[in-house]
Short mmCIF file of C-alpha atoms in Angstrom, two decimals:
data_model
loop_
_atom_site.label_atom_id
_atom_site.label_comp_id
_atom_site.label_asym_id
_atom_site.label_seq_id
_atom_site.Cartn_x
_atom_site.Cartn_y
_atom_site.Cartn_z
CA UNK A 1 90.79 -80.13 -12.29
CA UNK A 2 93.71 -78.60 -14.17
CA UNK A 3 94.72 -80.31 -17.42
CA UNK A 4 97.87 -82.44 -17.31
CA UNK A 5 99.76 -79.69 -19.17
CA UNK A 6 98.91 -77.23 -16.36
CA UNK A 7 99.95 -79.56 -13.51
CA UNK A 8 103.31 -79.93 -11.82
CA UNK A 9 103.85 -82.47 -9.06
CA UNK A 10 106.32 -82.14 -6.20
CA UNK A 11 107.60 -85.64 -5.36
CA UNK A 12 108.85 -85.83 -1.77
CA UNK A 13 111.42 -88.52 -0.94
CA UNK A 14 113.67 -89.16 2.03
CA UNK A 15 116.85 -89.14 -0.06
CA UNK A 16 117.65 -88.84 -3.74
CA UNK A 17 119.17 -90.59 -5.57
CA UNK A 18 119.44 -93.84 -3.59
CA UNK A 19 120.71 -97.16 -4.96
CA UNK A 20 118.39 -99.11 -2.67
CA UNK A 21 115.27 -97.38 -4.05
CA UNK A 22 115.36 -98.34 -7.71
CA UNK A 23 111.58 -98.71 -7.68
CA UNK A 24 111.14 -95.01 -6.86
CA UNK A 25 113.48 -93.89 -9.64
CA UNK A 26 111.74 -96.27 -12.04
CA UNK A 27 108.37 -94.73 -11.16
CA UNK A 28 109.60 -91.14 -11.41
CA UNK A 29 111.06 -91.86 -14.84
CA UNK A 30 107.90 -93.63 -15.98
CA UNK A 31 105.70 -90.71 -14.94
CA UNK A 32 108.14 -88.27 -16.55
CA UNK A 33 107.89 -90.20 -19.83
CA UNK A 34 104.08 -90.17 -19.48
CA UNK A 35 104.18 -86.36 -19.49
CA UNK A 36 104.23 -85.47 -15.79
CA UNK A 37 105.97 -82.19 -14.95
CA UNK A 38 107.97 -82.78 -11.75
CA UNK A 39 110.21 -81.39 -9.07
CA UNK A 40 111.86 -83.78 -6.62
CA UNK A 41 112.02 -82.64 -2.99
CA UNK A 42 114.59 -84.57 -0.95
CA UNK A 43 114.83 -84.49 2.85
CA UNK A 44 118.52 -85.33 2.72
CA UNK A 45 121.41 -85.26 0.29
CA UNK A 46 122.61 -88.49 -1.33
CA UNK A 47 125.13 -90.70 0.47
CA UNK A 48 125.64 -93.38 -2.21
CA UNK A 49 128.75 -92.90 -4.32
CA UNK A 50 127.16 -94.52 -7.36
CA UNK A 51 123.86 -94.03 -9.17
CA UNK A 52 121.78 -96.21 -11.47
CA UNK A 53 121.69 -95.51 -15.20
CA UNK A 54 117.99 -94.64 -14.97
CA UNK A 55 118.80 -91.78 -12.57
CA UNK A 56 120.63 -90.12 -15.46
CA UNK A 57 117.45 -90.21 -17.52
CA UNK A 58 115.41 -88.29 -14.93
CA UNK A 59 115.36 -84.59 -15.79
CA UNK A 60 113.36 -83.16 -12.86
CA UNK A 61 115.21 -80.57 -10.73
CA UNK A 62 115.89 -81.52 -7.12
CA UNK A 63 115.19 -79.27 -4.12
CA UNK A 64 117.32 -80.43 -1.19
CA UNK A 65 115.92 -79.41 2.18
CA UNK A 66 118.20 -78.85 5.19
CA UNK A 67 118.56 -82.28 6.79
CA UNK A 68 119.12 -80.70 10.20
CA UNK A 69 117.67 -77.33 11.08
CA UNK A 70 120.84 -75.98 12.69
CA UNK A 71 122.70 -76.45 9.41
CA UNK A 72 120.92 -73.55 7.72
CA UNK A 73 118.88 -71.46 10.19
CA UNK A 74 118.50 -68.62 7.68
CA UNK A 75 116.54 -70.86 5.29
CA UNK A 76 114.32 -71.93 8.18
CA UNK A 77 113.67 -68.34 9.25
CA UNK A 78 112.96 -67.22 5.68
CA UNK A 79 110.57 -70.12 5.30
CA UNK A 80 108.80 -69.35 8.57
CA UNK A 81 108.57 -65.62 7.77
CA UNK A 82 106.93 -66.39 4.43
CA UNK A 83 104.76 -69.31 5.57
CA UNK A 84 103.17 -67.58 8.56
CA UNK A 85 101.59 -65.05 6.19
CA UNK A 86 99.85 -67.78 4.17
CA UNK A 87 96.16 -68.63 4.76
CA UNK A 88 96.93 -72.27 5.50
CA UNK A 89 99.65 -71.63 8.08
CA UNK A 90 97.40 -71.69 11.16
CA UNK A 91 96.00 -75.12 10.27
CA UNK A 92 99.50 -76.43 9.55
CA UNK A 93 100.73 -75.07 12.90
CA UNK A 94 97.80 -76.61 14.79
CA UNK A 95 98.39 -79.97 13.10
CA UNK A 96 102.08 -79.82 13.97
CA UNK A 97 101.37 -78.98 17.62
CA UNK A 98 98.99 -81.93 17.94
CA UNK A 99 101.62 -84.21 16.41
CA UNK A 100 104.28 -82.76 18.71
CA UNK A 101 102.23 -83.54 21.82
CA UNK A 102 102.13 -87.21 20.78
CA UNK A 103 105.71 -87.22 19.48
CA UNK A 104 107.74 -84.62 21.43
CA UNK A 105 111.01 -85.20 19.57
CA UNK A 106 113.53 -83.13 17.65
CA UNK A 107 112.66 -85.22 14.61
CA UNK A 108 109.08 -83.89 14.68
CA UNK A 109 110.33 -80.28 14.93
CA UNK A 110 112.73 -80.95 12.06
CA UNK A 111 109.91 -82.10 9.80
CA UNK A 112 107.95 -78.90 10.37
CA UNK A 113 111.06 -76.82 9.73
CA UNK A 114 111.68 -78.70 6.49
CA UNK A 115 108.05 -78.10 5.48
CA UNK A 116 108.52 -74.35 6.00
CA UNK A 117 111.50 -74.37 3.64
CA UNK A 118 109.71 -76.56 1.13
CA UNK A 119 106.60 -74.34 1.07
CA UNK A 120 108.71 -71.19 0.63
CA UNK A 121 111.20 -72.44 -1.96
CA UNK A 122 109.06 -74.70 -4.11
CA UNK A 123 108.14 -73.30 -7.56
CA UNK A 124 104.75 -71.60 -7.54
CA UNK A 125 103.52 -73.66 -10.48
CA UNK A 126 103.36 -76.82 -8.33
CA UNK A 127 99.74 -78.02 -8.20
CA UNK A 128 100.00 -81.14 -6.01
CA UNK A 129 102.38 -83.01 -3.70
CA UNK A 130 103.16 -86.75 -3.74
CA UNK A 131 105.21 -88.40 -0.98
CA UNK A 132 107.04 -91.70 -1.10
CA UNK A 133 106.68 -93.33 2.34
CA UNK A 134 104.04 -92.57 4.96
CA UNK A 135 106.40 -91.63 7.78
CA UNK A 136 108.72 -88.60 7.59
CA UNK A 137 108.27 -87.67 3.89
CA UNK A 138 104.49 -87.66 4.33
CA UNK A 139 104.79 -85.53 7.47
CA UNK A 140 106.73 -82.89 5.54
CA UNK A 141 104.36 -83.19 2.57
CA UNK A 142 101.29 -82.83 4.79
CA UNK A 143 102.53 -79.69 6.62
CA UNK A 144 103.68 -78.07 3.36
CA UNK A 145 100.40 -78.93 1.61
CA UNK A 146 98.42 -77.28 4.41
CA UNK A 147 100.53 -74.12 4.21
CA UNK A 148 100.17 -73.96 0.43
CA UNK A 149 96.56 -75.11 0.22
CA UNK A 150 97.48 -77.97 -2.11
CA UNK A 151 96.25 -81.56 -2.29
CA UNK A 152 98.72 -84.31 -1.43
CA UNK A 153 98.92 -88.05 -1.91
CA UNK A 154 101.31 -90.84 -0.95
CA UNK A 155 102.87 -94.14 -1.87
CA UNK A 156 103.35 -96.43 1.16
CA UNK A 157 105.81 -99.30 1.26
CA UNK A 158 107.02 -101.19 4.34
CA UNK A 159 108.75 -99.65 7.36
CA UNK A 160 106.72 -96.47 7.00
CA UNK A 161 103.53 -98.48 7.51
CA UNK A 162 104.48 -100.97 10.18
CA UNK A 163 106.53 -98.74 12.49
CA UNK A 164 104.22 -95.69 12.39
CA UNK A 165 101.61 -95.46 15.20
CA UNK A 166 98.05 -96.17 14.09
CA UNK A 167 96.87 -92.76 15.33
CA UNK A 168 99.34 -91.01 13.02
CA UNK A 169 98.45 -93.25 10.08
CA UNK A 170 94.74 -92.48 10.57
CA UNK A 171 95.44 -88.75 10.53
CA UNK A 172 97.49 -88.91 7.35
CA UNK A 173 94.99 -91.18 5.62
CA UNK A 174 92.23 -88.73 6.50
CA UNK A 175 94.22 -85.75 5.20
CA UNK A 176 95.55 -87.26 1.97
CA UNK A 177 93.56 -87.05 -1.25
CA UNK A 178 94.53 -90.62 -2.18
CA UNK A 179 97.25 -93.19 -1.65
CA UNK A 180 98.73 -96.33 -3.15
CA UNK A 181 100.72 -99.17 -1.64
CA UNK A 182 102.70 -102.02 -3.11
CA UNK A 183 101.20 -105.14 -1.51
CA UNK A 184 97.76 -106.54 -0.75
CA UNK A 185 98.61 -107.00 2.94
CA UNK A 186 99.60 -103.31 3.16
CA UNK A 187 96.45 -102.24 1.31
CA UNK A 188 94.16 -104.21 3.60
CA UNK A 189 95.82 -102.83 6.73
CA UNK A 190 95.72 -99.19 5.61
CA UNK A 191 92.20 -99.45 4.22
CA UNK A 192 91.08 -100.70 7.62
CA UNK A 193 92.44 -97.53 9.22
CA UNK A 194 91.13 -95.09 6.61
CA UNK A 195 87.94 -93.05 6.94
CA UNK A 196 87.33 -93.99 3.29
CA UNK A 197 88.88 -97.39 2.45
CA UNK A 198 88.64 -96.61 -1.27
CA UNK A 199 91.34 -93.96 -0.80
CA UNK A 200 94.00 -96.69 -0.67
CA UNK A 201 94.73 -98.75 -3.77
CA UNK A 202 97.02 -101.69 -4.46
CA UNK A 203 99.60 -100.80 -7.11
CA UNK A 204 102.49 -103.24 -7.43
CA UNK A 205 105.81 -101.60 -8.26
CA UNK A 206 106.49 -104.20 -10.92
CA UNK A 207 109.52 -104.23 -13.17
CA UNK A 208 110.49 -102.61 -16.44
CA UNK A 209 111.58 -105.80 -18.16
CA UNK A 210 113.43 -103.85 -20.84
CA UNK A 211 116.11 -103.33 -18.17
CA UNK A 212 116.52 -107.03 -17.43
CA UNK A 213 117.76 -109.85 -19.67
CA UNK A 214 115.58 -112.74 -20.67
CA UNK A 215 115.94 -115.86 -18.50
CA UNK A 216 119.32 -117.50 -19.03
CA UNK A 217 120.34 -121.16 -18.98
CA UNK A 218 122.62 -121.87 -16.05
CA UNK A 219 125.20 -124.66 -15.72
CA UNK A 220 123.89 -127.72 -13.82
CA UNK A 221 126.09 -127.23 -10.77
CA UNK A 222 125.15 -129.60 -7.96
CA UNK A 223 127.60 -128.73 -5.19
CA UNK A 224 129.78 -131.78 -5.75
CA UNK A 225 132.70 -130.04 -7.48
CA UNK A 226 134.95 -127.88 -5.26
CA UNK A 227 136.31 -126.20 -8.41
CA UNK A 228 132.83 -125.25 -9.63
CA UNK A 229 130.71 -124.44 -6.56
CA UNK A 230 127.05 -123.44 -6.62
CA UNK A 231 126.80 -119.65 -6.62
CA UNK A 232 124.44 -118.18 -4.03
CA UNK A 233 123.41 -114.51 -4.17
CA UNK A 234 121.55 -112.08 -1.94
CA UNK A 235 120.97 -108.37 -2.50
CA UNK A 236 119.69 -106.00 0.16
CA UNK A 237 120.67 -103.53 2.82
CA UNK A 238 122.42 -105.00 5.83
CA UNK A 239 119.64 -104.24 8.30
CA UNK A 240 117.84 -106.44 10.80
CA UNK A 241 114.70 -107.07 8.74
CA UNK A 242 116.71 -108.64 5.90
CA UNK A 243 117.70 -111.55 8.15
CA UNK A 244 121.33 -111.83 7.10
CA UNK A 245 122.48 -113.16 10.44
CA UNK A 246 119.93 -115.97 10.08
CA UNK A 247 121.25 -116.63 6.58
CA UNK A 248 124.87 -116.80 7.76
CA UNK A 249 123.82 -119.19 10.51
CA UNK A 250 122.05 -121.37 7.95
CA UNK A 251 125.11 -121.38 5.70
CA UNK A 252 127.27 -122.51 8.60
CA UNK A 253 124.96 -125.51 9.08
CA UNK A 254 125.15 -126.81 5.51
CA UNK A 255 126.67 -130.29 5.01
CA UNK A 256 130.45 -130.22 4.77
CA UNK A 257 130.43 -132.05 1.44
CA UNK A 258 128.45 -129.35 -0.39
CA UNK A 259 130.49 -126.81 -2.32
CA UNK A 260 129.08 -123.30 -2.66
CA UNK A 261 130.01 -119.62 -2.62
CA UNK A 262 127.83 -116.79 -1.31
CA UNK A 263 127.87 -113.18 -2.56
CA UNK A 264 126.10 -110.24 -0.92
CA UNK A 265 125.46 -106.90 -2.64
CA UNK A 266 124.29 -103.90 -0.63
CA UNK A 267 125.31 -101.37 1.99
CA UNK A 268 123.93 -101.05 5.49
CA UNK A 269 124.89 -100.38 9.09
CA UNK A 270 125.15 -104.06 10.05
CA UNK A 271 127.86 -104.91 7.51
CA UNK A 272 130.73 -104.79 10.06
CA UNK A 273 128.87 -107.13 12.43
CA UNK A 274 127.95 -109.48 9.61
CA UNK A 275 131.55 -109.62 8.40
CA UNK A 276 132.66 -110.40 11.94
CA UNK A 277 130.04 -113.16 12.13
CA UNK A 278 131.37 -114.57 8.86
CA UNK A 279 134.79 -114.94 10.47
CA UNK A 280 133.36 -116.38 13.69
CA UNK A 281 131.37 -118.99 11.73
CA UNK A 282 134.42 -119.97 9.64
CA UNK A 283 132.78 -118.84 6.41
CA UNK A 284 135.28 -116.20 5.28
CA UNK A 285 136.65 -118.27 2.39
CA UNK A 286 133.14 -118.81 1.00
CA UNK A 287 131.49 -115.40 1.48
CA UNK A 288 132.04 -112.21 -0.52
CA UNK A 289 130.75 -108.74 0.44
CA UNK A 290 130.60 -106.44 -2.59
CA UNK A 291 128.88 -103.42 -1.03
CA UNK A 292 126.39 -101.22 -2.86
CA UNK A 293 126.44 -101.57 -6.65
CA UNK A 294 124.81 -99.85 -9.62
CA UNK A 295 122.08 -101.71 -11.48
CA UNK A 296 124.26 -102.94 -14.35
CA UNK A 297 126.53 -104.75 -11.86
CA UNK A 298 123.46 -106.12 -10.07
CA UNK A 299 122.05 -107.51 -13.31
CA UNK A 300 125.40 -109.19 -14.05
CA UNK A 301 125.29 -110.78 -10.59
CA UNK A 302 121.82 -112.18 -11.23
CA UNK A 303 123.03 -113.66 -14.48
CA UNK A 304 126.05 -115.33 -12.88
CA UNK A 305 124.27 -116.79 -9.84
CA UNK A 306 122.57 -120.19 -9.44
CA UNK A 307 120.24 -119.40 -6.51
CA UNK A 308 118.95 -116.21 -4.89
CA UNK A 309 118.34 -116.21 -1.13
CA UNK A 310 116.50 -113.67 1.04
CA UNK A 311 115.88 -114.48 4.73
CA UNK A 312 113.59 -111.52 5.51
CA UNK A 313 111.90 -111.31 8.91
CA UNK A 314 110.11 -108.86 11.23
CA UNK A 315 112.63 -106.69 13.09
CA UNK A 316 112.28 -106.01 16.81
CA UNK A 317 111.01 -102.52 15.91
CA UNK A 318 108.20 -104.01 13.82
CA UNK A 319 109.94 -103.06 10.58
CA UNK A 320 109.56 -105.57 7.77
CA UNK A 321 109.80 -105.85 4.01
CA UNK A 322 106.79 -105.43 1.76
CA UNK A 323 107.45 -107.11 -1.57
CA UNK A 324 111.21 -106.85 -2.16
CA UNK A 325 112.01 -105.75 -5.70
CA UNK A 326 115.15 -107.89 -5.67
CA UNK A 327 113.02 -111.04 -5.66
CA UNK A 328 111.16 -109.87 -8.76
CA UNK A 329 114.42 -108.85 -10.43
CA UNK A 330 116.03 -112.22 -9.72
CA UNK A 331 113.01 -114.11 -11.01
CA UNK A 332 112.84 -111.97 -14.14
CA UNK A 333 116.27 -113.35 -15.13
CA UNK A 334 115.19 -116.93 -14.42
CA UNK A 335 117.15 -117.12 -11.18
CA UNK A 336 115.36 -119.43 -8.71
CA UNK A 337 114.53 -117.86 -5.34
CA UNK A 338 114.49 -119.15 -1.77
CA UNK A 339 112.82 -116.70 0.60
CA UNK A 340 110.79 -116.51 3.78
CA UNK A 341 107.04 -116.66 4.26
CA UNK A 342 106.53 -113.09 5.44
CA UNK A 343 104.61 -109.95 4.44
CA UNK A 344 103.79 -109.98 0.73
CA UNK A 345 106.47 -112.42 -0.42
CA UNK A 346 103.82 -115.20 -0.77
CA UNK A 347 101.96 -112.86 -3.14
CA UNK A 348 104.90 -113.37 -5.52
CA UNK A 349 106.30 -116.82 -4.71
CA UNK A 350 104.20 -119.96 -4.51
CA UNK A 351 106.18 -122.47 -2.47
CA UNK A 352 107.30 -125.40 -4.59
CA UNK A 353 105.87 -123.94 -7.79
CA UNK A 354 107.59 -120.61 -8.52
CA UNK A 355 110.23 -120.72 -5.77
CA UNK A 356 110.74 -121.99 -2.23
CA UNK A 357 109.51 -120.46 1.02
CA UNK A 358 110.48 -121.24 4.62
CA UNK A 359 109.41 -119.68 7.89
CA UNK A 360 111.28 -116.51 8.93
CA UNK A 361 113.90 -116.53 11.69
CA UNK A 362 114.35 -120.31 11.28
CA UNK A 363 117.99 -121.01 10.29
CA UNK A 364 117.59 -124.79 10.46
CA UNK A 365 114.68 -124.79 8.01
CA UNK A 366 116.58 -122.37 5.78
CA UNK A 367 119.68 -124.60 5.85
CA UNK A 368 117.61 -127.67 4.93
CA UNK A 369 116.02 -125.90 1.95
CA UNK A 370 119.38 -124.49 0.86
CA UNK A 371 121.03 -127.90 0.97
CA UNK A 372 118.27 -129.46 -1.12
CA UNK A 373 118.37 -126.73 -3.79
CA UNK A 374 122.17 -126.58 -3.95
CA UNK A 375 122.24 -130.31 -4.74
CA UNK A 376 119.38 -130.25 -7.26
CA UNK A 377 120.04 -128.19 -10.41
CA UNK A 378 116.98 -129.70 -12.12
CA UNK A 379 114.66 -128.32 -9.40
CA UNK A 380 116.43 -124.96 -9.55
CA UNK A 381 115.91 -124.77 -13.32
CA UNK A 382 112.22 -125.67 -13.00
CA UNK A 383 111.60 -123.09 -10.26
CA UNK A 384 113.58 -120.44 -12.11
CA UNK A 385 111.58 -120.84 -15.30
CA UNK A 386 108.23 -120.89 -13.46
CA UNK A 387 109.22 -117.83 -11.42
CA UNK A 388 110.19 -115.93 -14.57
CA UNK A 389 106.87 -116.74 -16.24
CA UNK A 390 104.95 -115.65 -13.13
CA UNK A 391 106.73 -112.34 -12.58
CA UNK A 392 106.76 -111.36 -16.25
CA UNK A 393 103.03 -112.06 -16.63
CA UNK A 394 101.75 -110.54 -13.38
CA UNK A 395 104.28 -107.95 -12.18
CA UNK A 396 104.99 -105.77 -15.18
CA UNK A 397 105.83 -102.18 -14.26
CA UNK A 398 103.55 -100.85 -17.00
CA UNK A 399 100.48 -102.22 -15.22
CA UNK A 400 101.05 -100.13 -12.10
CA UNK A 401 102.33 -97.13 -14.02
CA UNK A 402 99.13 -96.93 -16.06
CA UNK A 403 97.09 -96.72 -12.86
CA UNK A 404 99.30 -93.91 -11.51
CA UNK A 405 99.03 -92.06 -14.81
CA UNK A 406 95.26 -92.00 -14.33
CA UNK A 407 95.50 -91.08 -10.63
CA UNK A 408 97.64 -88.06 -11.50
CA UNK A 409 95.24 -86.94 -14.24
CA UNK A 410 97.79 -87.44 -16.99
CA UNK A 411 95.27 -89.56 -18.85
CA UNK A 412 91.61 -90.32 -18.25
#
């Protein structure tokens, strides 16, 4: 194995930088500070207008691949002309054809075309490839690794696991040198599909607590004062798996005498429909939509809120959250959390001890729990303190980073 000073890792991501993927930027920066030489390979250009402060600390160059092949056919042709002369091209082509038979879509063709460009344009000192997400980024990473004769590994998260066919997952698990995932439920599922279960390890993302304030004391608002309502907060993309329609429905069913305000932070395709639902449910004067925000604004929102709510559920496509970073972030500031009993959320929150959990897709149960917590500042303070102690003791970013440092050979 090459020494860490002789290694350079290509990190493949779907888009960079992205506000919704703070955990990826946090990891890239942590590995950079541990001495990893990097290049970031992005399948698409950024769409967010803002970036987090930690993105400015990352010094790795970024190679942007053509998002659609027709946008830059010359790059594709140059990549193909170079790649087909490489010893690993035939195996990459055969692997692609087998994938194409099972998935005869333009998207599959696009991934092979992106891999051709990546293999051709990537610096020749790259020694290994690491993909965030097991779906499209790992497809590109796998094809490029075959062409170049390089080892590749992955970090798996949520949608990429639960919406990818088992046959494809088995093939990628067999081909990868190793992989990590961020929840125990993910690890157990992937290990059960792997030829060697030991290939897949549990590595929680965790948080860099230096970027979050210590738990703060919050005013004892109890929902009785219309001039000082309880402040509810949720942060996440407006997509089906986040359950925001369920949350709006629950808010509409709260007792009329309770006084509260709800703030949402995040982008997402469903925002127009959710805003329309807010009007239809007569909630417009109590709900604020702030859109995507940089991390400093997010931290301020945690500090100002009284209760964090996330109504995550399994989408019709099978997509679901893993362990949402926003729950860990909220708890790190001492903000009590109400969430749903789904995926790995119970790995973080113990119902009644470090937060509250209700069943997913159950607005009535969510409304009942909301009403109780809005009216009980003492319970909120107790849950907030216990949640902060739990997350700060068991979900520190350094714990997972140290394991990755060893996996990448940066330290024995």
